Structures are given as structure tokens and as C-alpha cells.
Amino acid sequence: MGHMSGHRAYVIRGSVSLPEAELMWRFSRSSGPGGQHVNTSDSQVELRFDLARTEALPEVWKQRALERLESRLVGGVISVRASEHRSQWRNREMAATRLASLLAEATAPPPKPRRATRIPRGINERRLREKKRRGETKQGRSGKDWG
């Protein structure tokens, strides 16, 4: 793992992480909180990643992500923003982490379909019998005579 200019790789899943070289950063003035410094610091971070063209993801993942994120993509590009923090560096971290987890979710294998399990007859009948008994027990509880 060669070290990258001061920050760590953002792992998506397994051995796949965000391709540092393909991340497109834009910094703009944040409308977030801040003191006198507020109008001068470019702390809003926008991170864009060209999902349609990337080679960094396994093909299957890429197809999955393109399908699942379709509504969020602009020309195959996904973008995330972060401006909670006053420090641009913290916002970069946020944005990258967000992108990584977004992609992790979008590339996750589809859940296995749930197979309906058959309940053996005897069990079900026993359950119904117990249920009935309990109902009767409860009825007897209110001291009044059930006319």
C-alpha cells in the first residue's frame, strides 16, 4: 500500500477502495456556521466521481451501482457534498467517507430471496391448541360468572 499524499484510502468493501486519482474535488464557500472567518474560508467540499467510466470497480459492482444510483447520477457521475465542518480537511474526510459508504451500499450483492419454510402440520396444530387453552384460562380469570 503506497502512502498517498497524507490521507488514507477510503475502503468501499474488501480490497476495493475509492480511486484517489479519479476523485474530482470542488471547494466553495460554505454557508455553514463559522465566525468572522466565515466568508473567507472555502470549506464546502463537493466530491464527484465518474461512476460510468471508472475502471476501479469490479464490473458487476459497477453495473449494480449504476442501476441503484440512477436517480442520483448526472451523466454517470455521482456527487456528494459536505459542509458541516469549518475545516475543509474535515469536510473532505466527510465527503470521501460518504461516497465510500454510498458505493458500498450500491454495490452490495442483492439480498438472497427468502424461501418460505413449510411448517410441519403437527406444530401448527399444537400451537392452535395451546392458544385456545390460554384463551380459556384467561376467560376464567375475571371473577364474575360468565352468564
Coordinates of N, CA, C and O in Angstrom, one line a residue:
M1 N 0.8 -1.2 0.0 CA 0.0 0.0 0.0 C 0.9 1.2 0.0 O 1.4 1.6 1.0
G2 N 1.1 1.9 -1.1 CA 1.9 3.1 -1.2 C 1.2 4.2 -0.4 O 0.0 4.2 -0.4
H3 N 1.9 5.1 0.3 CA 1.1 6.0 1.0 C 0.8 7.2 0.1 O 1.5 7.6 -0.7
M4 N -0.5 7.7 0.3 CA -0.9 8.7 -0.6 C -0.7 10.1 0.2 O -0.6 10.1 1.4
S5 N -0.8 11.1 -0.6 CA -0.5 12.4 0.0 C -1.2 12.7 1.3 O -2.3 13.3 1.3
G6 N -0.7 12.1 2.4 CA -1.3 12.4 3.7 C -2.6 11.8 4.0 O -3.0 11.9 5.2
H7 N -3.5 11.3 3.1 CA -4.6 10.7 3.6 C -4.8 9.3 3.2 O -4.3 8.8 2.2
R8 N -5.6 8.6 4.0 CA -5.8 7.2 3.8 C -6.7 6.9 2.7 O -7.5 7.7 2.2
A9 N -6.7 5.6 2.3 CA -7.6 5.2 1.2 C -9.0 5.0 1.9 O -9.0 4.5 3.0
Y10 N -10.0 5.3 1.2 CA -11.3 5.0 1.7 C -11.8 3.7 1.1 O -12.1 3.6 -0.1
V11 N -11.9 2.7 2.0 CA -12.3 1.4 1.5 C -13.8 1.3 1.3 O -14.6 1.8 2.1
I12 N -14.1 0.8 0.2 CA -15.5 0.6 -0.1 C -16.0 -0.8 0.5 O -16.8 -0.8 1.4
R13 N -15.3 -1.8 0.0 CA -15.6 -3.1 0.5 C -14.4 -4.1 0.1 O -14.0 -4.0 -1.0
G14 N -14.0 -4.9 1.1 CA -13.0 -5.8 0.8 C -11.7 -5.1 0.4 O -11.3 -4.2 1.1
S15 N -11.1 -5.4 -0.8 CA -9.9 -4.8 -1.2 C -10.1 -3.6 -2.1 O -9.2 -3.1 -2.7
V16 N -11.4 -3.3 -2.3 CA -11.7 -2.2 -3.2 C -11.8 -0.9 -2.5 O -12.6 -0.8 -1.5
S17 N -11.1 0.1 -2.9 CA -11.3 1.4 -2.3 C -11.4 2.5 -3.3 O -11.2 2.3 -4.5
L18 N -11.8 3.7 -2.9 CA -12.0 4.8 -3.8 C -10.7 5.1 -4.5 O -9.7 5.3 -3.9
P19 N -10.8 5.2 -5.8 CA -9.6 5.5 -6.6 C -9.2 7.0 -6.4 O -9.9 7.8 -7.0
E20 N -8.2 7.3 -5.6 CA -7.8 8.6 -5.3 C -7.7 9.5 -6.5 O -8.1 10.6 -6.6
A21 N -7.1 8.9 -7.6 CA -6.8 9.7 -8.8 C -8.1 10.1 -9.5 O -8.1 11.0 -10.3
E22 N -9.2 9.4 -9.3 CA -10.4 9.7 -10.1 C -11.4 10.6 -9.3 O -12.4 10.8 -9.8
L23 N -11.0 11.0 -8.1 CA -11.9 11.8 -7.4 C -11.8 13.3 -7.8 O -10.7 13.8 -7.9
M24 N -12.9 13.9 -8.1 CA -12.9 15.3 -8.6 C -13.4 16.1 -7.4 O -14.5 16.0 -7.0
W25 N -12.5 17.0 -7.0 CA -12.9 17.9 -5.8 C -13.2 19.3 -6.3 O -12.6 19.8 -7.2
R26 N -14.2 19.8 -5.6 CA -14.5 21.3 -5.8 C -14.7 21.9 -4.5 O -15.4 21.3 -3.6
F27 N -14.1 23.0 -4.2 CA -14.3 23.7 -3.0 C -15.0 25.0 -3.2 O -14.7 25.7 -4.1
S28 N -15.9 25.3 -2.3 CA -16.6 26.6 -2.5 C -16.9 27.1 -1.1 O -16.8 26.4 -0.1
R29 N -17.3 28.3 -1.0 CA -17.6 28.9 0.3 C -18.8 28.3 0.9 O -19.8 28.2 0.2
S30 N -18.6 27.9 2.1 CA -19.7 27.2 2.8 C -20.7 28.2 3.3 O -20.4 29.3 3.7
S31 N -22.0 27.7 3.4 CA -22.9 28.6 4.0 C -23.1 28.2 5.5 O -24.1 28.5 6.1
G32 N -22.2 27.3 5.9 CA -22.4 26.7 7.2 C -22.0 27.7 8.3 O -21.7 28.9 8.1
P33 N -21.9 27.2 9.6 CA -21.6 28.0 10.7 C -20.1 28.5 10.7 O -19.3 27.9 10.0
G34 N -19.8 29.5 11.4 CA -18.4 30.0 11.4 C -18.4 31.4 11.9 O -19.4 32.1 11.8
G35 N -17.2 31.8 12.4 CA -17.2 33.2 13.0 C -16.9 34.2 11.9 O -17.4 34.2 10.9
Q36 N -15.9 35.1 12.3 CA -15.6 36.2 11.3 C -15.0 35.6 10.1 O -15.0 36.2 9.0
H37 N -14.5 34.4 10.2 CA -13.7 33.8 9.2 C -14.7 33.3 8.1 O -14.3 32.8 7.1
V38 N -16.0 33.3 8.4 CA -17.0 32.5 7.7 C -17.0 32.8 6.2 O -17.1 31.8 5.4
N39 N -16.8 34.0 5.7 CA -16.9 34.2 4.3 C -15.7 34.0 3.5 O -15.7 34.1 2.3
T40 N -14.6 33.8 4.2 CA -13.3 33.7 3.5 C -12.9 32.3 3.3 O -12.0 32.0 2.5
S41 N -13.4 31.4 4.1 CA -12.9 30.0 4.0 C -13.7 29.2 3.0 O -14.9 29.2 3.1
D42 N -13.0 28.5 2.2 CA -13.6 27.6 1.2 C -13.8 26.3 1.9 O -13.1 25.3 1.6
S43 N -14.8 26.2 2.8 CA -14.9 24.9 3.5 C -16.0 24.0 2.9 O -16.0 22.8 3.4
Q44 N -16.8 24.4 2.0 CA -17.7 23.4 1.5 C -17.0 22.6 0.4 O -16.3 23.1 -0.4
V45 N -17.2 21.3 0.5 CA -16.5 20.4 -0.4 C -17.5 19.7 -1.2 O -18.5 19.2 -0.7
E46 N -17.2 19.6 -2.5 CA -18.0 18.8 -3.3 C -17.1 17.7 -4.0 O -16.1 18.1 -4.5
L47 N -17.5 16.5 -3.9 CA -16.7 15.4 -4.4 C -17.4 14.7 -5.5 O -18.6 14.3 -5.3
R48 N -16.8 14.6 -6.7 CA -17.5 14.0 -7.8 C -16.7 12.8 -8.3 O -15.5 12.8 -8.2
F49 N -17.4 11.8 -8.7 CA -16.8 10.5 -9.1 C -17.5 10.0 -10.3 O -18.7 9.8 -10.3
D50 N -16.7 9.7 -11.4 CA -17.3 9.3 -12.6 C -17.5 7.8 -12.6 O -16.7 7.0 -13.0
L51 N -18.7 7.4 -12.1 CA -19.0 6.0 -11.9 C -19.1 5.3 -13.3 O -18.6 4.1 -13.4
A52 N -19.6 5.9 -14.3 CA -19.8 5.3 -15.6 C -18.5 4.9 -16.2 O -18.4 3.9 -16.9
R53 N -17.5 5.7 -16.0 CA -16.2 5.5 -16.7 C -15.1 4.8 -15.8 O -14.1 4.5 -16.3
T54 N -15.4 4.7 -14.5 CA -14.3 4.2 -13.7 C -13.9 2.8 -14.0 O -14.7 2.0 -14.5
E55 N -12.6 2.5 -13.8 CA -12.1 1.1 -14.0 C -11.8 0.5 -12.6 O -11.3 -0.6 -12.6
A56 N -12.0 1.3 -11.6 CA -11.6 0.9 -10.3 C -12.5 -0.1 -9.6 O -12.2 -0.7 -8.6
L57 N -13.7 -0.2 -10.2 CA -14.7 -1.2 -9.5 C -14.9 -2.4 -10.4 O -14.8 -2.3 -11.6
P58 N -15.1 -3.5 -9.7 CA -15.4 -4.8 -10.5 C -16.6 -4.5 -11.3 O -17.6 -3.8 -10.9
E59 N -16.6 -5.0 -12.5 CA -17.7 -4.8 -13.5 C -19.1 -5.0 -12.9 O -20.0 -4.1 -13.1
V60 N -19.3 -6.1 -12.2 CA -20.6 -6.4 -11.6 C -21.0 -5.3 -10.7 O -22.2 -4.9 -10.7
W61 N -20.1 -4.9 -9.8 CA -20.4 -3.8 -8.9 C -20.8 -2.6 -9.6 O -21.8 -1.9 -9.2
K62 N -20.1 -2.3 -10.7 CA -20.3 -1.0 -11.4 C -21.7 -1.0 -12.0 O -22.5 -0.1 -11.8
Q63 N -22.1 -2.1 -12.6 CA -23.5 -2.2 -13.1 C -24.5 -2.0 -12.0 O -25.5 -1.3 -12.2
R64 N -24.3 -2.7 -10.9 CA -25.2 -2.6 -9.8 C -25.4 -1.2 -9.4 O -26.5 -0.7 -9.2
A65 N -24.2 -0.5 -9.2 CA -24.2 0.8 -8.6 C -24.9 1.8 -9.6 O -25.7 2.6 -9.2
L66 N -24.6 1.6 -10.9 CA -25.2 2.5 -11.9 C -26.7 2.3 -11.9 O -27.5 3.3 -12.0
E67 N -27.2 1.1 -11.7 CA -28.7 0.9 -11.6 C -29.2 1.5 -10.4 O -30.2 2.2 -10.4
R68 N -28.6 1.2 -9.3 CA -29.2 1.6 -8.0 C -29.1 3.1 -7.7 O -29.9 3.7 -7.0
L69 N -28.1 3.8 -8.3 CA -27.9 5.2 -8.0 C -28.4 6.0 -9.2 O -28.2 7.2 -9.2
E70 N -29.1 5.4 -10.1 CA -29.5 6.0 -11.3 C -30.1 7.4 -11.1 O -29.8 8.4 -11.7
S71 N -31.0 7.5 -10.1 CA -31.7 8.8 -9.9 C -30.7 9.9 -9.4 O -31.0 11.1 -9.5
R72 N -29.6 9.5 -8.9 CA -28.7 10.5 -8.3 C -27.5 10.8 -9.3 O -26.8 11.8 -9.0
L73 N -27.4 10.1 -10.4 CA -26.3 10.3 -11.3 C -26.6 11.4 -12.3 O -27.7 11.5 -12.8
V74 N -25.6 12.2 -12.6 CA -25.7 13.2 -13.6 C -24.6 12.8 -14.7 O -23.5 13.0 -14.4
G75 N -25.1 12.3 -15.8 CA -24.2 11.8 -16.8 C -23.2 10.8 -16.3 O -22.0 10.9 -16.6
G76 N -23.7 9.9 -15.5 CA -22.8 8.8 -15.0 C -21.9 9.2 -13.8 O -21.1 8.5 -13.3
V77 N -22.1 10.5 -13.4 CA -21.2 11.0 -12.3 C -22.0 11.1 -11.0 O -23.1 11.6 -11.0
I78 N -21.5 10.6 -9.9 CA -22.1 10.7 -8.6 C -21.4 11.8 -7.9 O -20.2 12.0 -8.0
S79 N -22.2 12.7 -7.2 CA -21.5 13.7 -6.4 C -22.1 13.7 -5.0 O -23.2 13.5 -4.7
V80 N -21.2 14.0 -4.0 CA -21.6 14.2 -2.6 C -21.0 15.5 -2.1 O -19.9 15.9 -2.6
R81 N -21.7 16.1 -1.2 CA -21.2 17.3 -0.6 C -21.0 17.2 0.8 O -21.7 16.4 1.5
A82 N -20.2 18.0 1.4 CA -20.1 18.1 2.8 C -19.7 19.5 3.2 O -18.8 20.1 2.6
S83 N -20.4 20.1 4.2 CA -20.1 21.4 4.6 C -20.3 21.6 6.1 O -20.4 22.7 6.6
E84 N -20.5 20.4 6.9 CA -20.8 20.6 8.3 C -19.6 21.2 9.1 O -19.9 21.9 10.0
H85 N -18.4 20.9 8.7 CA -17.3 21.3 9.5 C -16.7 22.6 9.0 O -16.9 23.0 7.8
R86 N -16.0 23.3 9.9 CA -15.4 24.5 9.4 C -14.1 24.3 8.7 O -13.6 25.1 8.0
S87 N -13.6 23.1 9.0 CA -12.3 22.8 8.3 C -12.5 22.1 7.0 O -13.2 21.1 7.0
Q88 N -11.9 22.6 6.0 CA -12.0 22.0 4.7 C -11.5 20.5 4.7 O -12.1 19.7 4.1
W89 N -10.5 20.3 5.5 CA -10.0 18.9 5.6 C -11.0 18.0 6.2 O -11.2 16.9 5.7
R90 N -11.7 18.4 7.2 CA -12.7 17.6 7.8 C -13.8 17.3 6.8 O -14.3 16.2 6.8
N91 N -14.2 18.3 6.1 CA -15.2 18.1 5.1 C -14.8 17.2 4.0 O -15.6 16.4 3.5
R92 N -13.5 17.3 3.6 CA -13.1 16.3 2.6 C -13.2 14.9 3.1 O -13.7 14.0 2.4
E93 N -12.8 14.7 4.4 CA -12.9 13.4 5.0 C -14.4 12.9 5.0 O -14.7 11.8 4.6
M94 N -15.3 13.8 5.4 CA -16.7 13.5 5.4 C -17.2 13.1 4.0 O -17.9 12.1 3.8
A95 N -16.9 13.9 3.0 CA -17.3 13.6 1.6 C -16.8 12.3 1.1 O -17.6 11.5 0.6
A96 N -15.6 12.0 1.4 CA -15.0 10.8 0.9 C -15.6 9.6 1.6 O -15.9 8.6 1.0
T97 N -15.8 9.7 2.9 CA -16.4 8.7 3.7 C -17.8 8.4 3.2 O -18.3 7.3 3.0
R98 N -18.6 9.5 2.9 CA -19.9 9.4 2.4 C -20.0 8.6 1.1 O -20.8 7.8 0.8
L99 N -19.0 9.1 0.2 CA -19.0 8.4 -1.1 C -18.7 6.9 -1.0 O -19.4 6.1 -1.6
A100 N -17.7 6.6 -0.1 CA -17.4 5.2 0.0 C -18.5 4.4 0.5 O -18.8 3.3 0.0
S101 N -19.3 5.0 1.5 CA -20.4 4.1 2.0 C -21.6 4.1 1.1 O -22.3 3.1 1.0
L102 N -21.7 5.1 0.3 CA -22.7 5.1 -0.7 C -22.5 4.0 -1.7 O -23.3 3.2 -2.1
L103 N -21.2 4.0 -2.2 CA -20.8 2.9 -3.1 C -20.9 1.5 -2.5 O -21.2 0.6 -3.2
A104 N -20.5 1.5 -1.2 CA -20.6 0.2 -0.6 C -22.0 -0.4 -0.6 O -22.2 -1.5 -0.9
E105 N -22.9 0.5 -0.4 CA -24.3 0.1 -0.3 C -24.8 -0.2 -1.7 O -25.5 -1.2 -2.0
A106 N -24.4 0.6 -2.7 CA -24.9 0.4 -4.1 C -24.3 -0.8 -4.7 O -24.9 -1.3 -5.7
T107 N -23.2 -1.2 -4.3 CA -22.5 -2.4 -4.9 C -22.7 -3.7 -4.2 O -22.3 -4.7 -4.6
A108 N -23.4 -3.6 -3.0 CA -23.6 -4.8 -2.2 C -24.4 -5.8 -3.0 O -25.3 -5.5 -3.8
P109 N -24.1 -7.1 -2.9 CA -24.8 -8.1 -3.6 C -26.3 -8.1 -3.2 O -26.6 -7.8 -2.0
P110 N -27.2 -8.4 -4.1 CA -28.6 -8.3 -3.7 C -28.9 -9.3 -2.7 O -28.2 -10.4 -2.6
P111 N -29.8 -9.0 -1.7 CA -30.1 -10.0 -0.7 C -30.6 -11.3 -1.2 O -31.3 -11.2 -2.3
K112 N -30.3 -12.4 -0.6 CA -30.8 -13.7 -1.2 C -32.3 -13.7 -0.9 O -32.8 -13.2 0.1
P113 N -33.1 -14.2 -1.9 CA -34.5 -14.2 -1.7 C -34.9 -15.1 -0.6 O -34.2 -16.2 -0.4
R114 N -35.8 -14.8 0.2 CA -36.2 -15.6 1.3 C -37.1 -16.7 0.9 O -38.1 -16.5 0.2
R115 N -36.7 -17.9 1.2 CA -37.5 -19.1 0.9 C -38.6 -19.3 1.9 O -38.3 -19.3 3.1
A116 N -39.8 -19.5 1.6 CA -40.8 -19.7 2.5 C -40.6 -21.1 3.1 O -40.4 -22.1 2.4
T117 N -40.6 -21.2 4.4 CA -40.4 -22.5 5.0 C -41.8 -23.1 5.4 O -42.7 -22.4 5.8
R118 N -41.9 -24.4 5.1 CA -43.2 -25.0 5.4 C -43.2 -25.4 6.9 O -42.2 -26.0 7.4
I119 N -44.2 -25.2 7.6 CA -44.3 -25.6 9.0 C -45.0 -26.9 9.0 O -46.1 -27.1 8.5
P120 N -44.3 -27.9 9.6 CA -45.0 -29.2 9.7 C -46.3 -29.1 10.4 O -46.5 -28.4 11.4
R121 N -47.3 -29.8 9.9 CA -48.6 -29.7 10.3 C -48.8 -29.8 11.8 O -49.5 -29.0 12.5
G122 N -48.1 -30.8 12.4 CA -48.3 -31.1 13.9 C -48.0 -29.9 14.7 O -48.7 -29.6 15.7
I123 N -47.0 -29.1 14.3 CA -46.5 -28.0 15.1 C -47.6 -26.9 15.1 O -48.0 -26.4 16.1
N124 N -48.2 -26.7 13.9 CA -49.2 -25.7 13.8 C -50.4 -26.0 14.6 O -51.0 -25.2 15.3
E125 N -50.8 -27.3 14.5 CA -52.0 -27.7 15.3 C -51.8 -27.6 16.8 O -52.6 -27.1 17.5
R126 N -50.5 -27.9 17.2 CA -50.3 -27.8 18.6 C -50.4 -26.4 19.1 O -50.9 -26.1 20.1
R127 N -49.8 -25.5 18.2 CA -49.8 -24.1 18.6 C -51.3 -23.6 18.7 O -51.6 -22.8 19.7
L128 N -52.1 -24.0 17.8 CA -53.5 -23.6 17.9 C -54.2 -24.1 19.2 O -55.0 -23.4 19.8
R129 N -53.9 -25.3 19.5 CA -54.5 -25.9 20.7 C -54.1 -25.1 21.9 O -54.9 -24.8 22.8
E130 N -52.7 -24.8 22.0 CA -52.2 -24.0 23.2 C -53.0 -22.7 23.2 O -53.3 -22.2 24.3
K131 N -53.1 -22.1 22.1 CA -53.7 -20.8 22.0 C -55.1 -20.8 22.6 O -55.5 -20.0 23.4
K132 N -55.8 -21.9 22.2 CA -57.2 -22.0 22.7 C -57.2 -22.2 24.2 O -58.0 -21.5 24.9
R133 N -56.3 -23.0 24.7 CA -56.3 -23.3 26.1 C -56.0 -22.0 26.9 O -56.7 -21.7 27.8
R134 N -55.1 -21.2 26.4 CA -54.8 -20.0 27.1 C -56.0 -19.0 27.1 O -56.2 -18.4 28.1
G135 N -56.6 -19.0 26.0 CA -57.8 -18.1 25.9 C -58.8 -18.5 27.0 O -59.4 -17.7 27.7
E136 N -59.0 -19.8 27.2 CA -59.9 -20.3 28.1 C -59.5 -20.0 29.5 O -60.2 -19.5 30.4
T137 N -58.2 -20.2 29.8 CA -57.6 -19.8 31.1 C -58.0 -18.4 31.4 O -58.4 -18.0 32.5
K138 N -57.7 -17.5 30.4 CA -57.9 -16.1 30.7 C -59.3 -15.7 30.9 O -59.6 -14.9 31.7
Q139 N -60.2 -16.4 30.2 CA -61.6 -16.1 30.4 C -62.0 -16.4 31.8 O -62.8 -15.7 32.4
G140 N -61.5 -17.4 32.4 CA -61.9 -17.8 33.8 C -61.4 -16.8 34.8 O -61.7 -16.9 36.0
R141 N -60.6 -15.9 34.4 CA -59.9 -15.0 35.4 C -60.8 -13.9 36.0 O -60.5 -13.5 37.1
S142 N -61.7 -13.4 35.2 CA -62.4 -12.3 35.8 C -63.5 -12.9 36.7 O -64.5 -13.4 36.2
G143 N -63.4 -12.8 38.0 CA -64.2 -13.4 39.0 C -65.7 -13.5 38.7 O -66.4 -14.4 39.2
K144 N -66.2 -12.6 37.8 CA -67.6 -12.7 37.5 C -68.0 -14.0 36.9 O -67.2 -14.6 36.2
D145 N -69.3 -14.3 37.1 CA -69.8 -15.6 36.4 C -70.1 -15.2 35.0 O -70.8 -14.3 34.7
W146 N -69.5 -16.0 34.1 CA -69.8 -15.7 32.7 C -71.1 -16.3 32.4 O -71.2 -17.5 32.1
G147 N -72.2 -15.5 32.4 CA -73.5 -15.9 32.3 C -73.6 -16.8 31.0 O -74.6 -17.0 30.4

